[in-house]
Short mmCIF file of C-alpha atoms in Angstrom, two decimals:
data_model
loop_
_atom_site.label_atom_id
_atom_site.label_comp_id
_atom_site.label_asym_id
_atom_site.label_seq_id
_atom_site.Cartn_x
_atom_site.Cartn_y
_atom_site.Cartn_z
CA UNK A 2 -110.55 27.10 -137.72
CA UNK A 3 -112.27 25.28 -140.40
CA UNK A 4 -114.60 22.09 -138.93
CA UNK A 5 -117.49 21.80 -140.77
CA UNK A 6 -117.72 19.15 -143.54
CA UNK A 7 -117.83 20.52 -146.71
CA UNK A 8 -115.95 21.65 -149.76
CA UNK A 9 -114.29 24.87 -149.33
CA UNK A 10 -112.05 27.20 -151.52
CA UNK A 11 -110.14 30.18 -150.50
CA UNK A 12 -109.93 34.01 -151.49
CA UNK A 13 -107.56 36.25 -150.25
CA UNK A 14 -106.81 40.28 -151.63
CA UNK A 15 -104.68 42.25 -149.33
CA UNK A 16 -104.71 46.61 -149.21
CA UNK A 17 -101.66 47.86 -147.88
CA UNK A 18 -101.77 51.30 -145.88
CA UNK A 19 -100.94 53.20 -148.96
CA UNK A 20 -104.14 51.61 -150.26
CA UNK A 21 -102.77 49.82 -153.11
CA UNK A 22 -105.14 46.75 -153.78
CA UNK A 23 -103.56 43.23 -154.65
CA UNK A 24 -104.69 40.71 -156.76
CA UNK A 25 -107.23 38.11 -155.47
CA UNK A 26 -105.43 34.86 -155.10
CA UNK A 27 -107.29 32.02 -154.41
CA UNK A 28 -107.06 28.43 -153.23
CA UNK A 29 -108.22 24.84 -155.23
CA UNK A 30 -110.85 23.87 -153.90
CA UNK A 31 -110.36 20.97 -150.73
CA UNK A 32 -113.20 19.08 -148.65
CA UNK A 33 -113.03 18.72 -145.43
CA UNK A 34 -114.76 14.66 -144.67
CA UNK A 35 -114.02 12.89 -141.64
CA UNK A 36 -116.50 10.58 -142.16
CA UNK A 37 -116.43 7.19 -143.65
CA UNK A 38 -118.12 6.00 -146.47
CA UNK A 39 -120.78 3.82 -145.29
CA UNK A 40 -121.90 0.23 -146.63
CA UNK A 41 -125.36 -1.25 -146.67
CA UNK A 42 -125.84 -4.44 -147.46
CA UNK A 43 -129.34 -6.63 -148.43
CA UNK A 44 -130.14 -9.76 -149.45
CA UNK A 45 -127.55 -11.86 -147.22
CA UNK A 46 -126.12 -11.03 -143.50
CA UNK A 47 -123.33 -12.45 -141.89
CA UNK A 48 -122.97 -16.04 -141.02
CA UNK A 49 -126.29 -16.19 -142.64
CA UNK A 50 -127.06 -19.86 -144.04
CA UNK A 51 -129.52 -19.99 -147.40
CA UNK A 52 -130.96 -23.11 -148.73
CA UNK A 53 -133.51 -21.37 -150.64
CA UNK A 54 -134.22 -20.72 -153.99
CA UNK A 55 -134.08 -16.84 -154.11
CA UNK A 56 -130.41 -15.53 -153.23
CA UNK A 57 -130.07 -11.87 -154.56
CA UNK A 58 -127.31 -10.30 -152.54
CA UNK A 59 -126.74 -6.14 -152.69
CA UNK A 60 -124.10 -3.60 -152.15
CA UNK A 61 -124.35 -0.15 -151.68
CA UNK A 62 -121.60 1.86 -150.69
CA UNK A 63 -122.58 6.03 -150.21
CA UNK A 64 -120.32 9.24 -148.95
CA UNK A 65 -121.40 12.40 -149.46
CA UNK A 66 -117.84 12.90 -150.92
CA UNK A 67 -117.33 9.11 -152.63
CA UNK A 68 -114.27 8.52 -154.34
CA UNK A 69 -116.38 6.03 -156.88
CA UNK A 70 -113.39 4.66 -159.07
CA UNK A 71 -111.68 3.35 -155.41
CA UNK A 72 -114.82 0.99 -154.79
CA UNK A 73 -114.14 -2.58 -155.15
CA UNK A 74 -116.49 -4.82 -154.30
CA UNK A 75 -115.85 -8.59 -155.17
CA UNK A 76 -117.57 -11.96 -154.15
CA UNK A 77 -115.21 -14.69 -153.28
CA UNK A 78 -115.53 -18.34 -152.08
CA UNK A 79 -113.75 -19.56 -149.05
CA UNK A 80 -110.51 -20.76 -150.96
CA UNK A 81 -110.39 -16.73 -151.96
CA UNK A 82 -111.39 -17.80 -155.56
CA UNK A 83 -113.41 -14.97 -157.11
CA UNK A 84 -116.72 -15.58 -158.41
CA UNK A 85 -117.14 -14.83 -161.78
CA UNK A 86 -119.92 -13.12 -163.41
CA UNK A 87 -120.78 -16.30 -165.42
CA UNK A 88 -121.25 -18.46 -162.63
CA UNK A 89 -123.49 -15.57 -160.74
CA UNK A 90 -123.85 -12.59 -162.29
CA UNK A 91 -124.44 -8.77 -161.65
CA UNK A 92 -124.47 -5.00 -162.72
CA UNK A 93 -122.81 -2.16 -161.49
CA UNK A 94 -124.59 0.94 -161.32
CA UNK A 95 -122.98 4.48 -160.09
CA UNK A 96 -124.11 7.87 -159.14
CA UNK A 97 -122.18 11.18 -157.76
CA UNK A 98 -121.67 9.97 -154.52
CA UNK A 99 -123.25 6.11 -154.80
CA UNK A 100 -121.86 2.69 -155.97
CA UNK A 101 -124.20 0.13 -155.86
CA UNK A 102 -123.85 -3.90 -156.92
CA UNK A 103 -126.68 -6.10 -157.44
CA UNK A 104 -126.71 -10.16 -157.92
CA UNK A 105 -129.33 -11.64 -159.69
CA UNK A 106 -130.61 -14.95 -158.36
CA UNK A 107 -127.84 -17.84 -157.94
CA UNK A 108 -127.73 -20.10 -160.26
CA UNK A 109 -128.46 -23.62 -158.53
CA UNK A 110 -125.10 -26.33 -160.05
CA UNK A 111 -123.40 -28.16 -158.75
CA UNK A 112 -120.41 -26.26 -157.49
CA UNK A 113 -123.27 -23.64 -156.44
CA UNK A 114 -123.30 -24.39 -152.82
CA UNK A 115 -120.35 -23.34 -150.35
CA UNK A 116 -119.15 -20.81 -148.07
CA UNK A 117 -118.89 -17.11 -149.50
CA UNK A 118 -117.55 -13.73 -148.64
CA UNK A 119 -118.79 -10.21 -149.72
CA UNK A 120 -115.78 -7.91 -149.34
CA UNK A 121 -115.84 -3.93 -150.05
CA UNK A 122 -113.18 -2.04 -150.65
CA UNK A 123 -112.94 1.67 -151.17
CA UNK A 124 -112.52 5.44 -149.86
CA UNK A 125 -114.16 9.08 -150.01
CA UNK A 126 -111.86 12.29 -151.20
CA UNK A 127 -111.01 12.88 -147.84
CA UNK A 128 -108.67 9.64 -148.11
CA UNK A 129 -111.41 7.93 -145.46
CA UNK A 130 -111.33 4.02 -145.87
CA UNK A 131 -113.78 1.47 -145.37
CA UNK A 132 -112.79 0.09 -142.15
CA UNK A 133 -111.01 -3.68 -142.67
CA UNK A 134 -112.14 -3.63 -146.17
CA UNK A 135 -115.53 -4.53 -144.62
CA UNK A 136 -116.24 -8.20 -144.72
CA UNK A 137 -120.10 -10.32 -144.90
CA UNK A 138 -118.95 -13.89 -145.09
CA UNK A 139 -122.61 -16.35 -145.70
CA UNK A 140 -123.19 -19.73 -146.37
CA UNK A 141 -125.42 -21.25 -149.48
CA UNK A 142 -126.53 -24.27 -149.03
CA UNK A 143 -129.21 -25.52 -151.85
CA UNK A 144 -128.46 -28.85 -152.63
CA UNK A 145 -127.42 -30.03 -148.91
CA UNK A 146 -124.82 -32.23 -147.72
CA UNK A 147 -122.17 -33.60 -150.42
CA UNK A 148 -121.23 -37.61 -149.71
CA UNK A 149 -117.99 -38.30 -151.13
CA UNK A 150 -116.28 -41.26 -151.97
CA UNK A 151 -112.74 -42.16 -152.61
CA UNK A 152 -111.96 -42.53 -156.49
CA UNK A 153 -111.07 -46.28 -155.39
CA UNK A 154 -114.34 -46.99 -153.21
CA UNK A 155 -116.49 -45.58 -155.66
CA UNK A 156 -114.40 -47.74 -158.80
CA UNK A 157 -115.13 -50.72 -156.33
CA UNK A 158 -118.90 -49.93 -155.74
CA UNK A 159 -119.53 -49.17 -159.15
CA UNK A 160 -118.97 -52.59 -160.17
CA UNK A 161 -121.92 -53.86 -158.04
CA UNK A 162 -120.93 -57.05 -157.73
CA UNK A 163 -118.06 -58.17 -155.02
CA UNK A 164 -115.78 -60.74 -154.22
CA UNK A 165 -114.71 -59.49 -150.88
CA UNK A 166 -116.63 -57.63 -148.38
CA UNK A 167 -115.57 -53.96 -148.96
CA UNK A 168 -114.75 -51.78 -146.27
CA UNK A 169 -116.41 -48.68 -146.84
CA UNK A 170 -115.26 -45.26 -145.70
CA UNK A 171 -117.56 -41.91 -146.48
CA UNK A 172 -117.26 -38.22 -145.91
CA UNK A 173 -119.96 -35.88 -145.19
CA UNK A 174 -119.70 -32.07 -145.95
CA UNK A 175 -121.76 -30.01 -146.06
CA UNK A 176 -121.66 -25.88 -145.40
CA UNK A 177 -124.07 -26.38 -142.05
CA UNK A 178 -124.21 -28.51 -138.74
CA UNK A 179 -126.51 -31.77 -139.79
CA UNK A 180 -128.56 -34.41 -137.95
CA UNK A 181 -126.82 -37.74 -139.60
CA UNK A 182 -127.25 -41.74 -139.29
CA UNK A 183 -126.33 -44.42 -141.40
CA UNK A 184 -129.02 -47.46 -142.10
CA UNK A 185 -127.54 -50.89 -143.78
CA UNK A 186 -130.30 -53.36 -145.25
CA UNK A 187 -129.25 -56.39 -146.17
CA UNK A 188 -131.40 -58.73 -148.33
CA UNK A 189 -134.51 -56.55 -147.98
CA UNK A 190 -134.59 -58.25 -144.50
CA UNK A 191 -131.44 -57.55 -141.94
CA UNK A 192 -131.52 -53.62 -140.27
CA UNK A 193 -128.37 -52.30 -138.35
CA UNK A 194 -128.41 -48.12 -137.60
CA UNK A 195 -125.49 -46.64 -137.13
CA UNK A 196 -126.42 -43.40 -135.10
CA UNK A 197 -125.23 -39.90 -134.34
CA UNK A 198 -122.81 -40.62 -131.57
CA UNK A 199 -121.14 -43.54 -133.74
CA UNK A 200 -119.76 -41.16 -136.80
CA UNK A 201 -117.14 -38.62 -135.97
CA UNK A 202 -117.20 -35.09 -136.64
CA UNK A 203 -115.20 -32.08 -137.39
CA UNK A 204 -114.63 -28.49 -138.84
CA UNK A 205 -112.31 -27.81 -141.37
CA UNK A 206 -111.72 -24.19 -140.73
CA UNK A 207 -110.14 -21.58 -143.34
CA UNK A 208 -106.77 -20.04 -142.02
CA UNK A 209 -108.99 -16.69 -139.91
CA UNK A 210 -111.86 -18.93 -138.36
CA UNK A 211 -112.84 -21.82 -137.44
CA UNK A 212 -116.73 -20.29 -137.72
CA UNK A 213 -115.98 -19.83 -141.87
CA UNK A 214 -115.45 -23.41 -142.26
CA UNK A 215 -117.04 -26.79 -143.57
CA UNK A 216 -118.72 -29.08 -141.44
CA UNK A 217 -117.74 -32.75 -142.18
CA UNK A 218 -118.11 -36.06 -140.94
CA UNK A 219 -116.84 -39.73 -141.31
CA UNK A 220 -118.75 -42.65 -141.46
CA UNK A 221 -116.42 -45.94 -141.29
CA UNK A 222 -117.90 -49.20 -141.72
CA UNK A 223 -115.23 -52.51 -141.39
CA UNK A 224 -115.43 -55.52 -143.45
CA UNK A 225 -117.27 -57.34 -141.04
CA UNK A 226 -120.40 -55.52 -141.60
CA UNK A 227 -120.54 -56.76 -144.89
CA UNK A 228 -118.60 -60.41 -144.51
CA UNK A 229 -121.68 -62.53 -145.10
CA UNK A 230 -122.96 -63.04 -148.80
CA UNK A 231 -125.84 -60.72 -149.76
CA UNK A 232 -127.41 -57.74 -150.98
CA UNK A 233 -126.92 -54.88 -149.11
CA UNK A 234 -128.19 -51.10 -149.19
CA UNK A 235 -126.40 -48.46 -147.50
CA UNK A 236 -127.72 -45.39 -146.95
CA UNK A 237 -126.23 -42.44 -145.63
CA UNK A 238 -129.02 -39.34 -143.98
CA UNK A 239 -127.94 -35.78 -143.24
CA UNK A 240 -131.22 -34.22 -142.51
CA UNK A 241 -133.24 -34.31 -145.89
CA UNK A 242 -130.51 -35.16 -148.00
CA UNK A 243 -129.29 -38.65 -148.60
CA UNK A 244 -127.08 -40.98 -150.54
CA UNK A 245 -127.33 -44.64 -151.09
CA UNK A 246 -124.59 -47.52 -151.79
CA UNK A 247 -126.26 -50.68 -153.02
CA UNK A 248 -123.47 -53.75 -153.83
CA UNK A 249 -123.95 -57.55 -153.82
CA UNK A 250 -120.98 -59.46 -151.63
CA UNK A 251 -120.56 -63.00 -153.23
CA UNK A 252 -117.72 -65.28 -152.55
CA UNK A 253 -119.05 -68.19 -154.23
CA UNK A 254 -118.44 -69.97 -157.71
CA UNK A 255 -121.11 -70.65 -160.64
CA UNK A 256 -121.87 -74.56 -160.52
CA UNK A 257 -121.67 -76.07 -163.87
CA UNK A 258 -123.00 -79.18 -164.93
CA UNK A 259 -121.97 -81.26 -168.04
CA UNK A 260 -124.93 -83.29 -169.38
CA UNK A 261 -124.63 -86.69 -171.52
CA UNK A 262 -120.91 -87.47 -171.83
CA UNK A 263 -120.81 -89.82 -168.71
CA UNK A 264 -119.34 -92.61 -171.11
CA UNK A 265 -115.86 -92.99 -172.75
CA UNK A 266 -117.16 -93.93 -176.26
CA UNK A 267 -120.33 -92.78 -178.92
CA UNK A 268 -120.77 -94.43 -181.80
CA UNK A 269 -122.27 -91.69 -183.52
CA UNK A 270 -121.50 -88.80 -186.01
CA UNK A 271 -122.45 -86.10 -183.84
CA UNK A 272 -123.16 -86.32 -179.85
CA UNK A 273 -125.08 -83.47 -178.43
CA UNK A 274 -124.30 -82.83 -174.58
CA UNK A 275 -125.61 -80.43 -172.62
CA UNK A 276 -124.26 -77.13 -170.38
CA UNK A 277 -126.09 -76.21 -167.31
CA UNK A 278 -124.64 -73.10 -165.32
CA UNK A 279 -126.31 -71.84 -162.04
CA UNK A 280 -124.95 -69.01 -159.72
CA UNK A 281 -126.08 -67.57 -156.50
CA UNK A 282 -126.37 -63.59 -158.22
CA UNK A 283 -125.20 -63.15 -161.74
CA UNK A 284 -123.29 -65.41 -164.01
CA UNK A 285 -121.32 -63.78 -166.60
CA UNK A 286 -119.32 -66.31 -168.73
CA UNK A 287 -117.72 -70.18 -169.52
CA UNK A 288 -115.55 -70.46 -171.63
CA UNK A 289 -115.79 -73.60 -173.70
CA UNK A 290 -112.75 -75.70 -174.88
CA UNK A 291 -113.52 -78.81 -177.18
CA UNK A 292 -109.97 -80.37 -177.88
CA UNK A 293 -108.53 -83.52 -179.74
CA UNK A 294 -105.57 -85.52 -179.14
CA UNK A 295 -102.56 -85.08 -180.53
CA UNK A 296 -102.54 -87.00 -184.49
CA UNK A 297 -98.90 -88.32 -185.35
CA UNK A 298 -97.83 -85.03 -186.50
CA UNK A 299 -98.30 -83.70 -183.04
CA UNK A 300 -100.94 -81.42 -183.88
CA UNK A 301 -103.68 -80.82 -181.38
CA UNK A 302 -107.56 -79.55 -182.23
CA UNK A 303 -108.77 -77.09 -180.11
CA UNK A 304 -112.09 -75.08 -180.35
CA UNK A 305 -112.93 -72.34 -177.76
CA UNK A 306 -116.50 -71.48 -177.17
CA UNK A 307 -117.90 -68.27 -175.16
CA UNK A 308 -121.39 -68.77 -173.22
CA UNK A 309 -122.84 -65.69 -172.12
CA UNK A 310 -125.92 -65.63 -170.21
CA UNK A 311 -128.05 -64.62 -173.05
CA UNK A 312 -127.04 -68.08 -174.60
CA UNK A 313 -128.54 -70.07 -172.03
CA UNK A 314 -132.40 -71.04 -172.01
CA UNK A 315 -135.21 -70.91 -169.46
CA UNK A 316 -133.29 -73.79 -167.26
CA UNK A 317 -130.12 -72.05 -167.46
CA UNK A 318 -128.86 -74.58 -170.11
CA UNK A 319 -127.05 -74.92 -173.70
CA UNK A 320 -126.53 -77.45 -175.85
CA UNK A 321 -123.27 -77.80 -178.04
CA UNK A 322 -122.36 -81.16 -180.30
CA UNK A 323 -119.30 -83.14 -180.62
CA UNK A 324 -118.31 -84.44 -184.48
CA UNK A 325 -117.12 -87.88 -185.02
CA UNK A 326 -113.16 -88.16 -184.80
CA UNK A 327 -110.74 -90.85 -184.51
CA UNK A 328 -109.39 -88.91 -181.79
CA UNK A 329 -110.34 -88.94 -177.88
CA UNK A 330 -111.73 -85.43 -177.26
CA UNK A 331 -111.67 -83.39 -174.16
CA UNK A 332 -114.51 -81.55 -172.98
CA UNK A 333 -113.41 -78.69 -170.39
CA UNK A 334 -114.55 -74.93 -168.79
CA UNK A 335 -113.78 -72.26 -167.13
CA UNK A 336 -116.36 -70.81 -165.59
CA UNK A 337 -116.48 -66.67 -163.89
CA UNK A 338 -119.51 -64.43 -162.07
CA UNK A 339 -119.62 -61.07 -162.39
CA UNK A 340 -118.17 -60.67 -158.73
CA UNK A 341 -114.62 -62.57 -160.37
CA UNK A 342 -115.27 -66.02 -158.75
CA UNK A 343 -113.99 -68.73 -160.96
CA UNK A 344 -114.44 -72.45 -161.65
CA UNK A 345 -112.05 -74.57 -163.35
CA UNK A 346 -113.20 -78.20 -164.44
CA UNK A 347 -109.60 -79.15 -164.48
CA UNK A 348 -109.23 -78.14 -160.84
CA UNK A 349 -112.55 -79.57 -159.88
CA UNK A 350 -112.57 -82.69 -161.83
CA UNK A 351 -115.13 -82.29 -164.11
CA UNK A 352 -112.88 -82.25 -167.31
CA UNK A 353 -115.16 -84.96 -169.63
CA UNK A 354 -112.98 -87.10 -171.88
CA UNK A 355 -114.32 -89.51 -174.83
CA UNK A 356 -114.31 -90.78 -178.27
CA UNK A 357 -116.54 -90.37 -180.85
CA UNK A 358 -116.66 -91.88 -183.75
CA UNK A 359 -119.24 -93.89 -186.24
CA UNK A 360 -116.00 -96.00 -187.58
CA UNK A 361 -116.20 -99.79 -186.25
CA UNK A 362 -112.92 -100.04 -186.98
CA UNK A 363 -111.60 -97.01 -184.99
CA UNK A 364 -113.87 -98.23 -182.44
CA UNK A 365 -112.90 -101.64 -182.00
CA UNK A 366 -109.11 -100.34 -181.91
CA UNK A 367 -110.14 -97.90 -179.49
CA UNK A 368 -112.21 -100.70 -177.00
CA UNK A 369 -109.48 -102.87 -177.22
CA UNK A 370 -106.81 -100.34 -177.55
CA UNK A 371 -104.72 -101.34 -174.23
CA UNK A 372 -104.31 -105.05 -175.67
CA UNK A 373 -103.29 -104.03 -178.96
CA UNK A 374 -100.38 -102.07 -177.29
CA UNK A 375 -99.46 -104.76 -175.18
CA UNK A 376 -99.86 -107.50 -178.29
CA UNK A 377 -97.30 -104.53 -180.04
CA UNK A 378 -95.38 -104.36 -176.79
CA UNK A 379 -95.13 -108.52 -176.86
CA UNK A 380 -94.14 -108.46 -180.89
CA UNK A 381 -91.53 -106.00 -180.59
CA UNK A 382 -89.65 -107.44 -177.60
CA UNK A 383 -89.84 -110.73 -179.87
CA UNK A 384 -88.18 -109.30 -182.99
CA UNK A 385 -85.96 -107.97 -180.65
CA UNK A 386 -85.10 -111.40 -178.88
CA UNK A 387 -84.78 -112.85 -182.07
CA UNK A 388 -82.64 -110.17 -183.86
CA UNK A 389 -80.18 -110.49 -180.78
CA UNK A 390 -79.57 -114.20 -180.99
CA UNK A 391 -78.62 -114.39 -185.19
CA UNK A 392 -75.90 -111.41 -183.87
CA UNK A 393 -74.85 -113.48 -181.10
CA UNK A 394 -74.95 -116.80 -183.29
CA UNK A 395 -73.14 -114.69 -186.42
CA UNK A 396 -70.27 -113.71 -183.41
CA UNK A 397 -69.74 -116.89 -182.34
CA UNK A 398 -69.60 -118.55 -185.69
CA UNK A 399 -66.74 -116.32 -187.04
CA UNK A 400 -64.92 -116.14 -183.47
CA UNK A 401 -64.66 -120.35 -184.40
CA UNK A 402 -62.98 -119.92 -187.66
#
């Protein structure tokens, strides 16, 4: 009985007792292999984590008796997405009884970190398989933990400027266990830590282990920890790796300040009056209306202005000039900050209204304007009183005929 592992072939002639010879018939050749193929692998080992910046993993898979065209050997992330040779590549080299696949270095992006898997695949002649399609599952983990942000948090923070205190919610991931805290700084001044035992942690496993998976962990901050106005700095530490938030709360209005139209009537061409706008963090525009009565054909004047803070001098002012008119004029704003607070001077009574003019005439109508309309009121009612008695006189006199 055959035992020995080789490759063996056959021949058999046969004499019969007359002594007649037969032909030699002989077998294909066959291997007899009970062993399988065996796998050595460098560069990474399993549940190995590597933050550094060599990562060269190898394969080599040898049998005396290798059936080379059934090796497979593919690297995969933990979603079972293969890695392609773009995003790290390698060569393939072969030999009579050798297969052997080297990496080069990783390329360090940033979709470079995660959890991978080596898998190997393959058989000898014999029909010997690699047992489980062996399996080196390691962890690369360059760039450290990954903060992330809901698309509607991070739209929020982005703007930098807030009209509500934000309530901020943050996940940690990262392809290792990490030492975390949270720090807020508010104002340069104000220091709350939020330690270890206050953020809550997990695994998201893949579907075989609960060892394969990601490590995350939530950090939850309420409104409250931001309710007062100021300038705050979050940062969030896992180990060396960090990530800061920095936003500005403010709930209050610019103040706005109309200059030199405190009376009802110039008698001037032009009247200059001034705009002073102040706010607590960052003004960013008033919109200026300048309007006129309505004339007798209903039409009203309106002119719109737009301040920007690059219009306003070293005290935060600007100056802008009404025209002579026969018309009152109206003087009003709207006022925003970059957080969305608004002022409006018809809410807040600071809507200006006068007349200027450099007509003596207009002006003495417009001083005396309310007893003109009454000495109008008093004239009418008379031509009225008078109109009304010759009809009742003109009824009477033909009722008497």
């Amino acid at each position: 009985m055959l035992k020995k592992e080789a490759k063996y072939h056959i021949r058999v002639k046969c004499t019969d007792k007359a002594g007649n010879v037969s032909e030699t018939a002989e077998t294909k050749e066959f291997i007899i292999d009970t062993t399988t193929p065996a796998v050595h692998i460098a560069g990474v080992k399993q549940n190995g984590i590597y933050q550094g910046k060599k990562i060269m993993p190898q394969v080599i898979c040898k049998d005396q008796y290798l059936d080379r065209e059934s090796v497979e050997i593919s690297l995969k992330k933990i979603d079972d997405r293969n890695v392609l040779k773009k995003e790290w590549s390698y060569e393939r080299a072969e030999s009579e009884n050798t297969v052997q696949v080297q990496w080069d270095n990783i390329k360090k992006t940033e979709n470079s970190d995660g959890i991978y898997y080596l898998q190997i695949k393959g058989q000898d002649k014999a029909g010997n398989k690699i047992k489980d399609d062996f399996k080196v599952v390691f962890r690369v983990n360059q760039r450290g933990a990954d903060f992330i942000l809901s698309h509607a948090l991070k739209k929020k923070i982005n703007k930098y400027y807030l009209k509500e205190a934000p309530k901020i919610k943050l996940r940690e991931q990262c392809v290792k266990q990490t030492k975390s805290r949270a720090v807020i700084l508010k104002d340069n001044e104000e220091r709350k830590v939020i330690g270890e035992s206050s953020i809550t942690s997990s695994v998201i496993a893949d579907k075989k282990s609960e060892r394969y998976g990601w490590y995350e962990k939530y950090y939850n901050f309420a409104k409250k920890d931001f309710e007062r106005e100021g300038d705050y700095r979050v940062t969030f530490q896992a180990d060396t790796k960090e990530k800061e938030l920095r936003f500005v709360v403010d709930k209050t209005p610019p103040v706005v300040h109309i200059g030199n139209l405190d009376k009802q009537i110039y008698e001037e061409k032009e009247h200059e009056f001034t705009i002073r706008v102040m706010d607590n963090y960052a003004f960013k525009e008033l919109e200026l209306y300048m309007e006129t009565d309505r004339d007798i054909l209903g039409q009203k004047g309106t002119k719109k202005i737009i301040i920007k803070p690059k219009d306003l001098d070293e005290n935060y002012m600007v100056r802008k000039t009404l025209t002579a008119d026969k018309r009152y004029q109206t003087v009003r704003y709207i006022a925003r900050d970059k957080a969305g607070n608004v002022i409006d001077s018809n809410d807040n009574g600071d809507t200006k209204v006068c007349l200027v003019t450099d007509s003596k005439t207009v002006k003495e109508y417009q001083e005396h304007k309310k007893e003109y309309m009454l000495i109008g009121i008093i004239s009418t009612l008379g031509i009225f009183i008078v109109i009304s008695g010759l009809f009742i006189f003109t009824r009477r006199k033909r009722n008497l005929k």
